[in-house]
């Protein structure tokens, strides 16, 4: 059997923090005098904090000084921290703990590959930080997804070549990053949105241990892409 490792995105795969990001960005938009909808929020998924602010300001057609941008990045994050510091294990998305158990029982190691600088805090809040072999977060990368950097560092932490790694992602940018890293990409969420993924599931409850066993038993894990 070929050795396999797993890299998990955090927001939208293991926990649903998008709703908290949304509330904090929405408040900022309102303060700046424009509406920020849930549809707009989709554009921020998987995107770094700094890039998220740029996108938000683009939506509102607002130009700010560097100083003001820094100030808003801090206030947005403070508000977001107010939400995530209240998170508990019941906010782990359905199927995530079962999947970690399956991987543990098969001896498959896993690391985190997230754009969030708050990723370690969130994992600690929900009580699963210690289970990960390594953490790659927004503090450890210089290039955001869809650049493959975050996942390539993850492969190093797993001590495996990229083609032996499987990535679970809910964002288009994340699937692109996994594909560019030559890893197996698994899209979690809307199949149409994530059609670039090698495999698609609506959520983690659909990822069975049989699927994982099959995945690690095939030599060439890549599905043929059109
Ligand atoms: C990603 C989220 O995981 O982290 C993005 O999908 C978010 O929406 C990004 O902007 C950065 O998060 P943070 O916690 O560093 O502000
Ligand atoms: Mg995500």
Short mmCIF file of C-alpha atoms and ligand atoms in Angstrom, two decimals:
data_model
loop_
_atom_site.label_atom_id
_atom_site.label_comp_id
_atom_site.label_asym_id
_atom_site.label_seq_id
_atom_site.Cartn_x
_atom_site.Cartn_y
_atom_site.Cartn_z
CA UNK A 1 0.00 0.00 0.00
CA UNK A 2 1.26 3.43 -0.96
CA UNK A 3 1.80 5.80 1.93
CA UNK A 4 -0.80 8.53 2.03
CA UNK A 5 -1.20 11.70 4.08
CA UNK A 6 -4.10 14.09 4.40
CA UNK A 7 -4.23 17.88 4.48
CA UNK A 8 -7.37 19.56 5.79
CA UNK A 9 -8.57 23.05 5.12
CA UNK A 10 -10.21 24.41 8.29
CA UNK A 11 -12.93 26.98 7.61
CA UNK A 12 -15.85 25.29 5.86
CA UNK A 13 -14.42 21.79 6.16
CA UNK A 14 -13.87 21.16 9.87
CA UNK A 15 -15.76 24.14 11.31
CA UNK A 16 -18.20 26.67 9.91
CA UNK A 17 -16.50 29.95 10.71
CA UNK A 18 -17.68 31.63 7.48
CA UNK A 19 -20.73 32.88 9.37
CA UNK A 20 -18.52 34.70 11.89
CA UNK A 21 -16.27 36.17 9.20
CA UNK A 22 -19.46 37.33 7.50
CA UNK A 23 -20.85 39.09 10.58
CA UNK A 24 -17.58 40.92 11.19
CA UNK A 25 -17.08 41.96 7.54
CA UNK A 26 -20.74 42.98 7.26
CA UNK A 27 -20.41 45.30 10.26
CA UNK A 28 -17.37 46.91 8.69
CA UNK A 29 -19.20 47.38 5.38
CA UNK A 30 -22.18 48.93 7.17
CA UNK A 31 -19.84 51.27 9.02
CA UNK A 32 -18.43 52.30 5.64
CA UNK A 33 -21.97 52.83 4.34
CA UNK A 34 -22.74 49.91 2.05
CA UNK A 35 -24.45 46.51 2.14
CA UNK A 36 -22.42 43.31 2.23
CA UNK A 37 -24.50 40.25 1.37
CA UNK A 38 -23.98 36.52 1.99
CA UNK A 39 -23.36 36.19 -1.73
CA UNK A 40 -20.54 38.71 -1.46
CA UNK A 41 -19.18 36.68 1.43
CA UNK A 42 -18.71 33.69 -0.89
CA UNK A 43 -15.96 35.66 -2.60
CA UNK A 44 -13.97 35.76 0.64
CA UNK A 45 -13.89 32.00 1.27
CA UNK A 46 -10.35 30.63 1.30
CA UNK A 47 -8.98 34.12 0.74
CA UNK A 48 -6.48 35.77 3.12
CA UNK A 49 -7.57 38.49 5.55
CA UNK A 50 -5.78 41.27 3.67
CA UNK A 51 -7.17 40.15 0.31
CA UNK A 52 -10.65 39.87 1.86
CA UNK A 53 -10.52 43.55 2.84
CA UNK A 54 -9.43 44.50 -0.71
CA UNK A 55 -12.39 42.57 -2.16
CA UNK A 56 -14.80 44.13 0.34
CA UNK A 57 -13.57 47.65 -0.42
CA UNK A 58 -13.92 46.87 -4.14
CA UNK A 59 -17.56 45.92 -3.59
CA UNK A 60 -18.22 49.20 -1.78
CA UNK A 61 -16.10 51.11 -4.30
CA UNK A 62 -14.16 52.62 -1.43
CA UNK A 63 -10.54 53.77 -1.36
CA UNK A 64 -8.69 53.93 1.94
CA UNK A 65 -5.22 54.88 3.12
CA UNK A 66 -2.86 52.08 4.17
CA UNK A 67 -3.20 53.27 7.75
CA UNK A 68 -7.00 53.01 7.69
CA UNK A 69 -6.81 49.56 6.09
CA UNK A 70 -4.53 48.36 8.89
CA UNK A 71 -6.91 49.80 11.46
CA UNK A 72 -9.92 48.03 9.92
CA UNK A 73 -8.04 44.73 9.64
CA UNK A 74 -7.41 44.92 13.38
CA UNK A 75 -10.99 45.86 14.33
CA UNK A 76 -12.47 43.18 12.04
CA UNK A 77 -10.23 40.55 13.58
CA UNK A 78 -11.04 41.68 17.11
CA UNK A 79 -14.72 41.28 16.40
CA UNK A 80 -14.11 37.88 14.79
CA UNK A 81 -12.08 36.81 17.84
CA UNK A 82 -15.08 37.68 20.00
CA UNK A 83 -17.01 34.95 18.15
CA UNK A 84 -14.36 32.27 17.86
CA UNK A 85 -13.24 32.47 21.47
CA UNK A 86 -16.74 31.24 22.35
CA UNK A 87 -16.54 28.23 20.04
CA UNK A 88 -16.74 24.74 21.54
CA UNK A 89 -16.50 21.18 20.22
CA UNK A 90 -20.18 21.21 19.22
CA UNK A 91 -19.21 23.51 16.34
CA UNK A 92 -17.14 20.80 14.66
CA UNK A 93 -18.94 20.02 11.40
CA UNK A 94 -20.76 16.68 11.04
CA UNK A 95 -18.52 13.81 9.97
CA UNK A 96 -15.21 15.53 10.80
CA UNK A 97 -14.47 13.66 14.04
CA UNK A 98 -15.49 10.34 12.47
CA UNK A 99 -13.14 10.99 9.55
CA UNK A 100 -10.25 11.78 11.91
CA UNK A 101 -11.01 8.54 13.77
CA UNK A 102 -10.96 6.60 10.48
CA UNK A 103 -7.61 8.14 9.52
CA UNK A 104 -6.19 7.36 12.98
CA UNK A 105 -7.34 3.75 12.74
CA UNK A 106 -5.70 3.39 9.32
CA UNK A 107 -2.49 5.02 10.54
CA UNK A 108 -2.86 7.94 8.11
CA UNK A 109 -1.33 11.17 9.36
CA UNK A 110 -2.98 14.53 8.78
CA UNK A 111 -2.01 18.19 8.95
CA UNK A 112 -3.89 21.45 8.64
CA UNK A 113 -3.49 23.69 5.58
CA UNK A 114 -5.43 26.88 6.25
CA UNK A 115 -5.25 30.53 5.14
CA UNK A 116 -6.37 31.62 8.60
CA UNK A 117 -3.99 33.16 11.09
CA UNK A 118 -6.50 32.15 13.77
CA UNK A 119 -6.39 28.44 12.83
CA UNK A 120 -4.44 27.18 15.91
CA UNK A 121 -6.78 29.07 18.25
CA UNK A 122 -9.88 27.63 16.55
CA UNK A 123 -8.52 24.06 16.69
CA UNK A 124 -7.74 24.53 20.39
CA UNK A 125 -11.21 25.99 21.05
CA UNK A 126 -12.90 22.94 19.53
CA UNK A 127 -10.45 20.55 21.22
CA UNK A 128 -8.72 18.86 18.27
CA UNK A 129 -5.42 20.79 17.99
CA UNK A 130 -3.37 17.93 19.44
CA UNK A 131 -4.63 15.42 16.91
CA UNK A 132 -2.85 17.08 13.98
CA UNK A 133 0.71 16.10 13.05
CA UNK A 134 1.37 19.67 11.97
CA UNK A 135 -0.27 23.01 11.35
CA UNK A 136 0.26 25.23 8.33
CA UNK A 137 -1.70 28.46 8.70
CA UNK A 138 -1.83 32.05 7.48
CA UNK A 139 1.24 32.85 9.59
CA UNK A 140 3.44 30.32 7.82
CA UNK A 141 2.80 31.14 4.18
CA UNK A 142 3.87 34.03 1.99
CA UNK A 143 1.60 33.18 -0.95
CA UNK A 144 -2.13 32.64 -0.46
CA UNK A 145 -4.27 29.98 -2.13
CA UNK A 146 -4.64 29.33 -5.10
CA UNK A 147 -0.86 29.27 -4.80
CA UNK A 148 0.05 25.71 -3.73
CA UNK A 149 2.56 26.88 -1.07
CA UNK A 150 0.35 26.10 1.95
CA UNK A 151 -0.17 22.50 0.84
CA UNK A 152 3.45 21.96 -0.25
CA UNK A 153 4.57 22.96 3.25
CA UNK A 154 1.91 20.57 4.56
CA UNK A 155 3.41 17.71 2.50
CA UNK A 156 6.81 18.48 4.05
CA UNK A 157 5.29 18.27 7.52
CA UNK A 158 3.83 14.90 6.56
CA UNK A 159 7.21 13.90 5.18
CA UNK A 160 5.57 12.78 1.95
CA UNK A 161 5.86 13.76 -1.71
CA UNK A 162 2.93 15.96 -2.88
CA UNK A 163 1.42 13.21 -5.05
CA UNK A 164 0.92 11.09 -1.92
CA UNK A 165 -1.20 13.80 -0.29
CA UNK A 166 -4.97 14.17 -0.29
CA UNK A 167 -6.54 17.59 0.33
CA UNK A 168 -10.02 18.31 1.72
CA UNK A 169 -11.20 21.78 0.65
CA UNK A 170 -14.41 23.82 0.40
CA UNK A 171 -13.08 26.78 -1.62
CA UNK A 172 -12.41 27.08 -5.35
CA UNK A 173 -9.03 28.69 -4.60
CA UNK A 174 -8.14 25.74 -2.34
CA UNK A 175 -9.03 23.12 -4.95
CA UNK A 176 -6.92 24.97 -7.47
CA UNK A 177 -4.03 25.09 -4.99
CA UNK A 178 -4.28 21.32 -4.37
CA UNK A 179 -4.40 20.58 -8.09
CA UNK A 180 -1.43 22.83 -8.74
CA UNK A 181 0.44 21.00 -5.97
CA UNK A 182 -0.28 17.73 -7.81
CA UNK A 183 -2.26 16.37 -4.87
CA UNK A 184 -5.58 14.55 -4.85
CA UNK A 185 -8.26 17.22 -4.37
CA UNK A 186 -11.50 16.49 -2.58
CA UNK A 187 -14.19 19.16 -2.79
CA UNK A 188 -16.50 19.48 0.20
CA UNK A 189 -19.69 21.38 -0.65
CA UNK A 190 -21.37 22.27 -3.90
CA UNK A 191 -20.17 19.97 -6.67
CA UNK A 192 -20.89 22.51 -9.41
CA UNK A 193 -18.85 25.18 -7.67
CA UNK A 194 -16.02 22.75 -6.94
CA UNK A 195 -16.08 20.91 -10.28
CA UNK A 196 -12.29 21.15 -10.57
CA UNK A 197 -11.91 18.69 -7.68
CA UNK A 198 -10.88 15.07 -8.28
CA UNK A 199 -13.72 13.90 -6.00
CA UNK A 200 -16.75 15.69 -4.59
CA UNK A 201 -18.82 15.26 -1.45
CA UNK A 202 -21.58 17.43 -0.04
CA UNK A 203 -20.10 17.15 3.46
CA UNK A 204 -17.72 14.98 5.50
CA UNK A 205 -20.43 12.53 6.62
CA UNK A 206 -20.37 11.20 3.04
CA UNK A 207 -16.66 10.38 3.19
CA UNK A 208 -16.74 6.74 4.26
CA UNK A 209 -13.89 4.60 5.51
CA UNK A 210 -14.39 2.45 2.38
CA UNK A 211 -13.70 5.49 0.22
CA UNK A 212 -10.52 6.25 2.17
CA UNK A 213 -9.39 2.62 1.94
CA UNK A 214 -9.95 2.61 -1.83
CA UNK A 215 -8.15 5.90 -2.18
CA UNK A 216 -5.03 4.68 -0.42
CA UNK A 217 -5.01 1.36 -2.28
CA UNK A 218 -4.84 2.77 -5.81
CA UNK A 219 -1.45 3.63 -7.24
CA UNK A 220 -2.46 6.56 -9.36
CA UNK A 221 -5.02 8.39 -7.27
CA UNK A 222 -5.78 11.07 -9.83
CA UNK A 223 -9.03 10.92 -11.69
CA UNK A 224 -8.71 11.90 -15.34
CA UNK A 225 -9.56 15.53 -15.71
CA UNK A 226 -11.18 16.72 -18.93
C1 LIG B 1 -9.77 31.21 5.48
C2 LIG B 1 -11.21 31.67 5.31
O1 LIG B 1 -9.73 29.95 6.02
O2 LIG B 1 -9.08 32.11 6.33
C3 LIG B 1 -11.24 33.09 4.80
O3 LIG B 1 -11.86 30.81 4.39
C4 LIG B 1 -10.45 33.99 5.74
O4 LIG B 1 -12.59 33.52 4.71
C5 LIG B 1 -9.03 33.46 5.88
O5 LIG B 1 -10.42 35.31 5.23
C6 LIG B 1 -8.16 34.28 6.82
O6 LIG B 1 -8.65 34.15 8.12
P1 LIG B 1 -8.11 34.93 9.37
O7 LIG B 1 -8.63 34.14 10.54
O8 LIG B 1 -6.60 34.93 9.31
O9 LIG B 1 -8.66 36.31 9.31
MG1 LIG B 2 -12.25 26.79 3.60
#
